PDB file of C-alpha atoms in Angstrom:
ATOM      1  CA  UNK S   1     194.561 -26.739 -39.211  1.00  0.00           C
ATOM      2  CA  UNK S   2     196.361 -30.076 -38.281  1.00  0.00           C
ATOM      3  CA  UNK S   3     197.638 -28.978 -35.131  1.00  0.00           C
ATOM      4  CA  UNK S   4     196.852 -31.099 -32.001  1.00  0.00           C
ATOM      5  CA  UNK S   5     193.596 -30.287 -30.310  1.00  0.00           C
ATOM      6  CA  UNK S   6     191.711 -30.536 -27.203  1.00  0.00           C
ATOM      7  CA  UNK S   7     188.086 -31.278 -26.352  1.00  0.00           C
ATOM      8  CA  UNK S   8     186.087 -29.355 -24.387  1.00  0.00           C
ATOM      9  CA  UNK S   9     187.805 -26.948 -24.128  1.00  0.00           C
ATOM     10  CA  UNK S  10     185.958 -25.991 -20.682  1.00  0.00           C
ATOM     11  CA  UNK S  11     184.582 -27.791 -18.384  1.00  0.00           C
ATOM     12  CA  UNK S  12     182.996 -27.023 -14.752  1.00  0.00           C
ATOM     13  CA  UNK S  13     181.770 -29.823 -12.434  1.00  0.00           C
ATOM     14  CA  UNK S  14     180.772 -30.218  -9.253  1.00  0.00           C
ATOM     15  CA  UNK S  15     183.161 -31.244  -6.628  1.00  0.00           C
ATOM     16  CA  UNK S  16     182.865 -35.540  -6.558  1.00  0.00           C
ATOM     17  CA  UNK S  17     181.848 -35.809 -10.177  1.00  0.00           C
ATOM     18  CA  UNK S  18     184.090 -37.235 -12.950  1.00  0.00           C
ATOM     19  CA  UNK S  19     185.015 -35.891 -15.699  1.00  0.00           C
ATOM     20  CA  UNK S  20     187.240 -37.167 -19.196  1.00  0.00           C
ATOM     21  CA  UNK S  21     189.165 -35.073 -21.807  1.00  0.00           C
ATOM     22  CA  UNK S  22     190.030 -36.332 -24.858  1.00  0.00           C
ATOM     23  CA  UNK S  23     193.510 -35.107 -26.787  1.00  0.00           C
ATOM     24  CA  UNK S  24     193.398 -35.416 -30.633  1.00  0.00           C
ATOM     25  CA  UNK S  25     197.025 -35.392 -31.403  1.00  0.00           C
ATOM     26  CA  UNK S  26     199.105 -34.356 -34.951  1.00  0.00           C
ATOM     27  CA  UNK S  27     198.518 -37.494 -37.155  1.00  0.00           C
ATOM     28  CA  UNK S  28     201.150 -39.726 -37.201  1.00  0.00           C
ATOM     29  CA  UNK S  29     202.846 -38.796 -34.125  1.00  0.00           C
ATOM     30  CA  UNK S  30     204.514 -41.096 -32.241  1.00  0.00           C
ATOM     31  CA  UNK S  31     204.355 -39.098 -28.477  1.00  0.00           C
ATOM     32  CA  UNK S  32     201.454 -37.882 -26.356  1.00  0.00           C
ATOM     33  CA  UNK S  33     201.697 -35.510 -23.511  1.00  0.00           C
ATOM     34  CA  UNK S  34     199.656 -34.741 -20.836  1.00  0.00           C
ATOM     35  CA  UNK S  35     200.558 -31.535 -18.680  1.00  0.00           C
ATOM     36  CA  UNK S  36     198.436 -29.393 -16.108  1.00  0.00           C
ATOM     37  CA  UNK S  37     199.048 -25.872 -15.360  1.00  0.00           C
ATOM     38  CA  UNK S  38     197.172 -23.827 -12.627  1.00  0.00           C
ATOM     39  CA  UNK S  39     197.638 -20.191 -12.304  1.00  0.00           C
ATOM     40  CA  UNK S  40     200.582 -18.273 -12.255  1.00  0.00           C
ATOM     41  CA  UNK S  41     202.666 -21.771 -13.183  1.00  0.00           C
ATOM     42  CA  UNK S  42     204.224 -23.315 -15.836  1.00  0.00           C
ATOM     43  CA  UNK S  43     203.195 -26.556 -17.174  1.00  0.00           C
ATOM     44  CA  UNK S  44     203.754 -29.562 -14.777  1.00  0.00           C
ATOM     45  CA  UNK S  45     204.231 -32.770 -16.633  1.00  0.00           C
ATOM     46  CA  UNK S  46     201.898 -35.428 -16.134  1.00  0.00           C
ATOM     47  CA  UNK S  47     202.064 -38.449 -18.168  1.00  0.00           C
ATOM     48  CA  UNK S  48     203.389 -39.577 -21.540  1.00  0.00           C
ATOM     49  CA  UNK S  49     202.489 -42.215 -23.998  1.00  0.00           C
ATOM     50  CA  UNK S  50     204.593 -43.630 -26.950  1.00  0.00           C
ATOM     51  CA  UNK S  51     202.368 -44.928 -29.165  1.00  0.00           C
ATOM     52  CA  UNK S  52     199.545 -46.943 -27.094  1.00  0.00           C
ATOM     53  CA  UNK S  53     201.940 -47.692 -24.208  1.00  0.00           C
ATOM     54  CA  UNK S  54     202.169 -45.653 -21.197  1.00  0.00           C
ATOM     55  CA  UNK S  55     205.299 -45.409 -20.238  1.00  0.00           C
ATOM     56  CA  UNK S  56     205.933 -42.806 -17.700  1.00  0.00           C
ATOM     57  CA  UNK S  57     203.645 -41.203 -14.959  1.00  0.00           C
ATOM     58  CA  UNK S  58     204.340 -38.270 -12.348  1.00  0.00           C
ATOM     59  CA  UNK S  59     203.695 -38.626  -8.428  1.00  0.00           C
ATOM     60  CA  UNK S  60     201.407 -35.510  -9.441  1.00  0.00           C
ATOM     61  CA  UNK S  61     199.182 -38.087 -10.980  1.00  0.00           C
ATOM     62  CA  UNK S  62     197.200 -39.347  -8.122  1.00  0.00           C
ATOM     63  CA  UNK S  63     195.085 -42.928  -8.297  1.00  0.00           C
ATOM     64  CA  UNK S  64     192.019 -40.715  -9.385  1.00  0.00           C
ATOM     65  CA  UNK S  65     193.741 -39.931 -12.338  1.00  0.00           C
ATOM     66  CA  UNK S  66     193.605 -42.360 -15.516  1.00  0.00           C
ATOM     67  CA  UNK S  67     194.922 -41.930 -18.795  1.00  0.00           C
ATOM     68  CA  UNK S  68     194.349 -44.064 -22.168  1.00  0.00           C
ATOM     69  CA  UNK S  69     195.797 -44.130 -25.790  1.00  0.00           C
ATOM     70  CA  UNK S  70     194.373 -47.166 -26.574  1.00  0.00           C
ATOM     71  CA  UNK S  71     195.015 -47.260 -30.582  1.00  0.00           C
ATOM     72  CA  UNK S  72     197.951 -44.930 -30.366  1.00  0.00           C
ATOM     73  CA  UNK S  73     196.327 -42.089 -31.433  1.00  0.00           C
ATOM     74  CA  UNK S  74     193.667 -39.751 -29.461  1.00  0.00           C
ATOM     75  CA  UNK S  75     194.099 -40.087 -25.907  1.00  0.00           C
ATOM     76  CA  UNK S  76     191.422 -39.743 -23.170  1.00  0.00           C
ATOM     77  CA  UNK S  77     192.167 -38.038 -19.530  1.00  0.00           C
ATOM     78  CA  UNK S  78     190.093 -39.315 -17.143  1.00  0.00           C
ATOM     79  CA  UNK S  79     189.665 -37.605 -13.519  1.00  0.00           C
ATOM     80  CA  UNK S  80     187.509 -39.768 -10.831  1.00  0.00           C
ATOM     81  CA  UNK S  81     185.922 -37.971  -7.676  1.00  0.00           C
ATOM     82  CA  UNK S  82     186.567 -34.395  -8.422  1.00  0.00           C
ATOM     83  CA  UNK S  83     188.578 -31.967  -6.407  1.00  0.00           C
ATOM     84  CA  UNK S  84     188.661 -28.404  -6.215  1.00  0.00           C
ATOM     85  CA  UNK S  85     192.269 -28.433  -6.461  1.00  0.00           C
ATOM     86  CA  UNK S  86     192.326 -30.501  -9.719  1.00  0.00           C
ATOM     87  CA  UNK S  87     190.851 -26.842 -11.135  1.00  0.00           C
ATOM     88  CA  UNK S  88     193.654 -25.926 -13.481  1.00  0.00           C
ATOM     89  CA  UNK S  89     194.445 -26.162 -17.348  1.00  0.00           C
ATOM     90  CA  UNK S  90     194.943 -29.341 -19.283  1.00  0.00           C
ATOM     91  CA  UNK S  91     196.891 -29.326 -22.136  1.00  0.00           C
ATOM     92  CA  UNK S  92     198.074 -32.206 -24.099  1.00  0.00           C
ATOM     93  CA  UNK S  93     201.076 -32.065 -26.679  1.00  0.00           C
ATOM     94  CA  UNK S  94     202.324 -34.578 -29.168  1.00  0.00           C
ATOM     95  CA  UNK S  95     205.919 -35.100 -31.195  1.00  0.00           C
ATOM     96  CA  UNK S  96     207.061 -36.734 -33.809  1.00  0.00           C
ATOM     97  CA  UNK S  97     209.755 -39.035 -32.898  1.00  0.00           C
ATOM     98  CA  UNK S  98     211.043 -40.941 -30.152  1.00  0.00           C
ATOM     99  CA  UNK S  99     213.550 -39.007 -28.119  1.00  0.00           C
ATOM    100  CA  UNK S 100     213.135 -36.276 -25.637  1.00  0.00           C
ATOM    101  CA  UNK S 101     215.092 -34.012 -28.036  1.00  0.00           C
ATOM    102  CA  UNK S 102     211.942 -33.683 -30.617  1.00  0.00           C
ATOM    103  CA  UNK S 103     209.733 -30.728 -30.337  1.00  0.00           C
ATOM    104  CA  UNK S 104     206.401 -30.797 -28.333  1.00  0.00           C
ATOM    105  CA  UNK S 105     203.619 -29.331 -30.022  1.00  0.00           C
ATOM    106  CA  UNK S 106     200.896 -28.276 -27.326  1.00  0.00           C
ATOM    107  CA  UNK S 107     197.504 -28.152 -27.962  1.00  0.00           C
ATOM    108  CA  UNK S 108     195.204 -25.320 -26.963  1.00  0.00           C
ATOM    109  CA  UNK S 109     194.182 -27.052 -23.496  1.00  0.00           C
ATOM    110  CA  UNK S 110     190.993 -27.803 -21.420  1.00  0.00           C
ATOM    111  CA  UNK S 111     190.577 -25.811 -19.081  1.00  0.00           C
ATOM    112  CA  UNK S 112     188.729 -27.379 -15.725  1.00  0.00           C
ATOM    113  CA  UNK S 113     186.785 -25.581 -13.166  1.00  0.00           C
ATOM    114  CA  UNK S 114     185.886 -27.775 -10.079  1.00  0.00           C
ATOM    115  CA  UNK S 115     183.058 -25.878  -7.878  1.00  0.00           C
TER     116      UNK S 115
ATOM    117  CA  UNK Q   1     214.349 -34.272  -9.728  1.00  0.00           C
ATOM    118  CA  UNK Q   2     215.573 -31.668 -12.208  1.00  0.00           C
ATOM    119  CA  UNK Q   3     213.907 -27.943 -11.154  1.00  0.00           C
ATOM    120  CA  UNK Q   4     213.869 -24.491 -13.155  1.00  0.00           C
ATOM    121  CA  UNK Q   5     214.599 -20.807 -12.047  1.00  0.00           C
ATOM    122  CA  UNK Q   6     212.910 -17.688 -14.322  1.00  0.00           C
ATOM    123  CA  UNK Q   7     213.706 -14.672 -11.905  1.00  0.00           C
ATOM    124  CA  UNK Q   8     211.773 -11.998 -13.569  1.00  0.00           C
ATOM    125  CA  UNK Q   9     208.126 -13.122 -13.234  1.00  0.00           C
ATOM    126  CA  UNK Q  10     207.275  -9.917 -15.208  1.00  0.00           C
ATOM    127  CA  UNK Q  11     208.567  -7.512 -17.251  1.00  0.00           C
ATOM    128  CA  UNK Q  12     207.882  -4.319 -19.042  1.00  0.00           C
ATOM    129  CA  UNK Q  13     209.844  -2.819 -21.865  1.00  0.00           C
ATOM    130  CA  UNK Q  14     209.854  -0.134 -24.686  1.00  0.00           C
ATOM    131  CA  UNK Q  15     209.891  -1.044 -28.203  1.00  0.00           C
ATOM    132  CA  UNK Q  16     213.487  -1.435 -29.485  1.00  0.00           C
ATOM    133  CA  UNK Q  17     214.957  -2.129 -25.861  1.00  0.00           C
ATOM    134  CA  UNK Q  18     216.934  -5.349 -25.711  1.00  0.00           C
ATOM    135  CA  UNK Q  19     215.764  -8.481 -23.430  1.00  0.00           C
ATOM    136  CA  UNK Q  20     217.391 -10.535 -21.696  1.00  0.00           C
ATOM    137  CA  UNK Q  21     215.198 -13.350 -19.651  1.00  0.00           C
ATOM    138  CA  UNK Q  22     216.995 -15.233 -17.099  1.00  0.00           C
ATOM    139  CA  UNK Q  23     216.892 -19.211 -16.481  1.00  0.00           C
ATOM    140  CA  UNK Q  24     218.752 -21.267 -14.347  1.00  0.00           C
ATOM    141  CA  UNK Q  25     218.016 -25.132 -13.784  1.00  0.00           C
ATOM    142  CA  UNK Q  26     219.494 -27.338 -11.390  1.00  0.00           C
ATOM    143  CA  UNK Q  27     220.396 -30.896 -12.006  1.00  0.00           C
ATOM    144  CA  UNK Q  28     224.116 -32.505 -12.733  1.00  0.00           C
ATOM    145  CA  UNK Q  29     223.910 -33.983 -15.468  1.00  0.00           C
ATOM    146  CA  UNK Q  30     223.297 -33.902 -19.112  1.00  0.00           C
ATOM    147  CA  UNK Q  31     220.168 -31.591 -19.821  1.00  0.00           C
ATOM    148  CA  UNK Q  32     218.297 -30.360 -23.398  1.00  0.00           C
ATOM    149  CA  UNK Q  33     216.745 -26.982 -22.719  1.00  0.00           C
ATOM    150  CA  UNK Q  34     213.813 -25.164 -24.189  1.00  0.00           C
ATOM    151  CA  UNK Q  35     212.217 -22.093 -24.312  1.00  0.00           C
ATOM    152  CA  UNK Q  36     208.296 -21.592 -25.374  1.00  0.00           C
ATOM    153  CA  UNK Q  37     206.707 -18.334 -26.180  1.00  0.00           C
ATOM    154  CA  UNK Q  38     202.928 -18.052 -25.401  1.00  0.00           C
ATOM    155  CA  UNK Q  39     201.206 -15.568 -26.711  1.00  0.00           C
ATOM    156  CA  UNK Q  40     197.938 -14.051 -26.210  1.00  0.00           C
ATOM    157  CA  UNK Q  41     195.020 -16.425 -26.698  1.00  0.00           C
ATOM    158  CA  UNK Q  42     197.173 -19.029 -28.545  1.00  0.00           C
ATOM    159  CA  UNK Q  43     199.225 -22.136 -27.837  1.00  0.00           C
ATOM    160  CA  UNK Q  44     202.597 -22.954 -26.047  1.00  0.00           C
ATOM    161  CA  UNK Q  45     205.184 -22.779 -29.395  1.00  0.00           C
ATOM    162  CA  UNK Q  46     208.741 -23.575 -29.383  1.00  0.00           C
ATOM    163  CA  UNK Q  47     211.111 -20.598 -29.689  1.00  0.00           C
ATOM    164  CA  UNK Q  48     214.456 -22.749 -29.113  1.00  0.00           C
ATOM    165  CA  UNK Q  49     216.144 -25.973 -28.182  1.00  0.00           C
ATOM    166  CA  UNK Q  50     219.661 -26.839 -27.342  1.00  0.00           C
ATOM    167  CA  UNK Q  51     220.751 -29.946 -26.821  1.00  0.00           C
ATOM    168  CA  UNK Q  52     224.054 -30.179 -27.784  1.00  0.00           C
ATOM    169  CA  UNK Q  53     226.984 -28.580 -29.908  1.00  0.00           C
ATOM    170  CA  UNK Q  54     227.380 -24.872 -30.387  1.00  0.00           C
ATOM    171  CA  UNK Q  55     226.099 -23.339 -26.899  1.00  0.00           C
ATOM    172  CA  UNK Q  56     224.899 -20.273 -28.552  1.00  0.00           C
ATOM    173  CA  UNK Q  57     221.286 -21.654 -30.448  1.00  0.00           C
ATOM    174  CA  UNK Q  58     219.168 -19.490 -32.921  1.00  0.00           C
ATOM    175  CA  UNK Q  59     215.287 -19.474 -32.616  1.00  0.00           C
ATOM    176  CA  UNK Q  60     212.649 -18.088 -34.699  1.00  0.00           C
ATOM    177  CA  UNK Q  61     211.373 -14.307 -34.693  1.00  0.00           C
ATOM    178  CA  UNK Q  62     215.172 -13.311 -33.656  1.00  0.00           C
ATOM    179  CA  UNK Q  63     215.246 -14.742 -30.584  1.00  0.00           C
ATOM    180  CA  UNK Q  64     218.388 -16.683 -29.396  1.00  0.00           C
ATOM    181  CA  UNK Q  65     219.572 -18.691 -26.100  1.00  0.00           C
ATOM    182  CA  UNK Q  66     223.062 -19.165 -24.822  1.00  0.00           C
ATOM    183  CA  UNK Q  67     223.729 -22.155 -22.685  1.00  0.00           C
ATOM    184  CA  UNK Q  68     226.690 -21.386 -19.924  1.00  0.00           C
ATOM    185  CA  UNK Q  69     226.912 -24.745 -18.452  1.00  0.00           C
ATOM    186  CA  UNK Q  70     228.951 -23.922 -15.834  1.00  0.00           C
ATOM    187  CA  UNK Q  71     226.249 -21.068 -14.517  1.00  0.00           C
ATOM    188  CA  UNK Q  72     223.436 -23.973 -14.897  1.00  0.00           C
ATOM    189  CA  UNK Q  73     221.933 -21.258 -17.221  1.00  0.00           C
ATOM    190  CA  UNK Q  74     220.030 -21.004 -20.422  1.00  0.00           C
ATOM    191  CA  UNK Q  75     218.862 -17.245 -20.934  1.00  0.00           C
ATOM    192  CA  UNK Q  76     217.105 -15.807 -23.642  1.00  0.00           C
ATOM    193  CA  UNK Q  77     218.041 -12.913 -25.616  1.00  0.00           C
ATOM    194  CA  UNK Q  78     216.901 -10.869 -28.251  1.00  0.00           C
ATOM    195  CA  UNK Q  79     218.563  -7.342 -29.541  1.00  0.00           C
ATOM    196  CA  UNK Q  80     214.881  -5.061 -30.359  1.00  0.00           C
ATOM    197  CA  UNK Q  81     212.074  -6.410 -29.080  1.00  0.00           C
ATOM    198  CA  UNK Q  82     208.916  -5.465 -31.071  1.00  0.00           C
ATOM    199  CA  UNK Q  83     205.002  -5.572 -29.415  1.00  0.00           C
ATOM    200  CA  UNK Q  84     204.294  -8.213 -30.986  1.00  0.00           C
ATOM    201  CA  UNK Q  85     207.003 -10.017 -28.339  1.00  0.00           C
ATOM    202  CA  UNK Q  86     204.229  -9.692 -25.720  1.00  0.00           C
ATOM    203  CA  UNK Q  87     203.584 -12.796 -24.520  1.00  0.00           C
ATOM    204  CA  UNK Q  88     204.437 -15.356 -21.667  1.00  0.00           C
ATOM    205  CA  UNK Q  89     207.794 -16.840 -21.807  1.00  0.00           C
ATOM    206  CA  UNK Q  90     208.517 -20.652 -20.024  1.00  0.00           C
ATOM    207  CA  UNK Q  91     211.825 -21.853 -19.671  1.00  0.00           C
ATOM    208  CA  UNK Q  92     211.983 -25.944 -19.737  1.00  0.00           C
ATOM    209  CA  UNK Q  93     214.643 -28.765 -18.903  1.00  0.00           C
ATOM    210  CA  UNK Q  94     214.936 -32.350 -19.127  1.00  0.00           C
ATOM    211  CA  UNK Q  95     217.446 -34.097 -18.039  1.00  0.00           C
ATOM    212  CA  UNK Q  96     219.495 -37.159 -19.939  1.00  0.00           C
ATOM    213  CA  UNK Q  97     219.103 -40.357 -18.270  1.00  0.00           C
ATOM    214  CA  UNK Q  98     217.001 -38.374 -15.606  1.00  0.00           C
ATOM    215  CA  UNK Q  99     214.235 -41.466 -15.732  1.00  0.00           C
ATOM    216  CA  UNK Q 100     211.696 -38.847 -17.001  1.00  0.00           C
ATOM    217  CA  UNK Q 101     211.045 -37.762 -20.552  1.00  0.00           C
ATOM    218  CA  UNK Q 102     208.318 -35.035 -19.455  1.00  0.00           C
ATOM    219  CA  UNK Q 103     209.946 -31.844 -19.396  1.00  0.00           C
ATOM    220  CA  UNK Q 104     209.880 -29.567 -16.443  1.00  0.00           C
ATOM    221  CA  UNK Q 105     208.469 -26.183 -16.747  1.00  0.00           C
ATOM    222  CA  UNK Q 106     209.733 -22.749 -15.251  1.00  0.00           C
ATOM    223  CA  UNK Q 107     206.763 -20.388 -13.692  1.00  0.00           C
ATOM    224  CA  UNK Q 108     206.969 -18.192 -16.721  1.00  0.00           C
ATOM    225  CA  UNK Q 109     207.988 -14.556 -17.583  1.00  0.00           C
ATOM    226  CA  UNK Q 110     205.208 -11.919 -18.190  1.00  0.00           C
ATOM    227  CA  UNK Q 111     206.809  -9.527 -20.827  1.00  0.00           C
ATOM    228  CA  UNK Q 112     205.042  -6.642 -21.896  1.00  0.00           C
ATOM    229  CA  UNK Q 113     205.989  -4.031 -24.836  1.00  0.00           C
ATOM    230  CA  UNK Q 114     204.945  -0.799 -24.727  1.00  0.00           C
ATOM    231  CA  UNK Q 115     204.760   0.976 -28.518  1.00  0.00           C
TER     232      UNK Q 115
END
């Protein structure tokens, strides 16, 4: 399978701990995503990368929240001093080409318990 | 900031009943609209995309959208649903020359088929 994929693909913590994900994206892609969803919600959009550049963040990314692609390929997640509200599903997704037009392809997620 | 409506959080139908999800977004200007299918224990897929041209836009498994710009709508339709259609359903947006390439997610439809 050469889908994008996600590692681990749980995680708990401890509230005040940090924690990193890494996203493994379909080769050759051009676009990471980085989306969290919490229950009963769709995706929220996070942060994007085009190639190693990051070129776009949401306010829903707070300062404890990092994100790398540092040789335009797998990308890394990084969450500083844990909440419990940063408990929630992270899912990464990847496309092809350059414009917003080209389909995402989502990978199967990480999903994050803070306790 | 660009938002999304789905109105029917869930819904239950027979085997050979026609659906009809509704999705409404709100935002002026140029927008490409999506709709991904989850299904059980698997990843976000794409079912459709419009983004310009003929409103009316074919996806896979028989599923098709119409876009009625003037409604700020994108629905999804199919004619005989099948149980394999259960899954989650997320309607997405982004808008043209919004500043933001993520796309913005709907909460989701829960659509169950009874055999």
């Amino acid at each position: 399978d050469t889908g994008v994929s996600q590692n681990p693909r749980h995680k708990i913590t401890k509230r005040g701990q940090n924690v990193t994900f890494r996203c493994d994206p379909i080769s050759e892609h051009n676009r990471l995503y980085w989306y969290r969803q919490t229950l009963g919600q769709g995706p929220e959009f996070l942060t994007y990368f085009q190639n190693e550049a990051q070129l776009e963040k949401s306010r829903l990314l707070s300062d404890r929240f990092s994100a790398e692609r540092p040789k335009g390929s797998f990308s890394t997640l990084e969450i500083q001093r844990t909440e419990q509200g940063d408990s929630a599903m992270y899912l990464c997704a990847s496309s092809l080409g350059y414009a917003v037009t080209d389909t995402q392809y989502f990978g199967p997620g990480t999903r994050l318990t803070v306790l | 900031a660009q938002s999304v409506s789905q109105h029917n959080h869930h819904v239950i139908l027979s085997e050979a009943a026609s659906l009809e999800l509704g999705c409404n977004y709100s935002y002026g200007g140029t927008v490409n609209l999506f709709w991904y299918v989850q299904y059980p224990g698997q990843h976000l897929q794409l079912l459709l995309k419009y983004f310009s041209g003929d409103p009316l836009v074919k996806g896979i498994k028989g599923f098709e959208a119409e876009f009625i710009k003037s409604k700020f709508s994108f629905n999804l339709r199919k004619p005989s649903v099948q149980w394999s259609d259960t899954a989650e359903y997320f309607c997405a947006v982004n808008a043209e020359g919004g500043g933001a390439d993520g796309l913005t997610f709907g909460k989701g439809t829960h659509l169950i088929i009874q055999p």
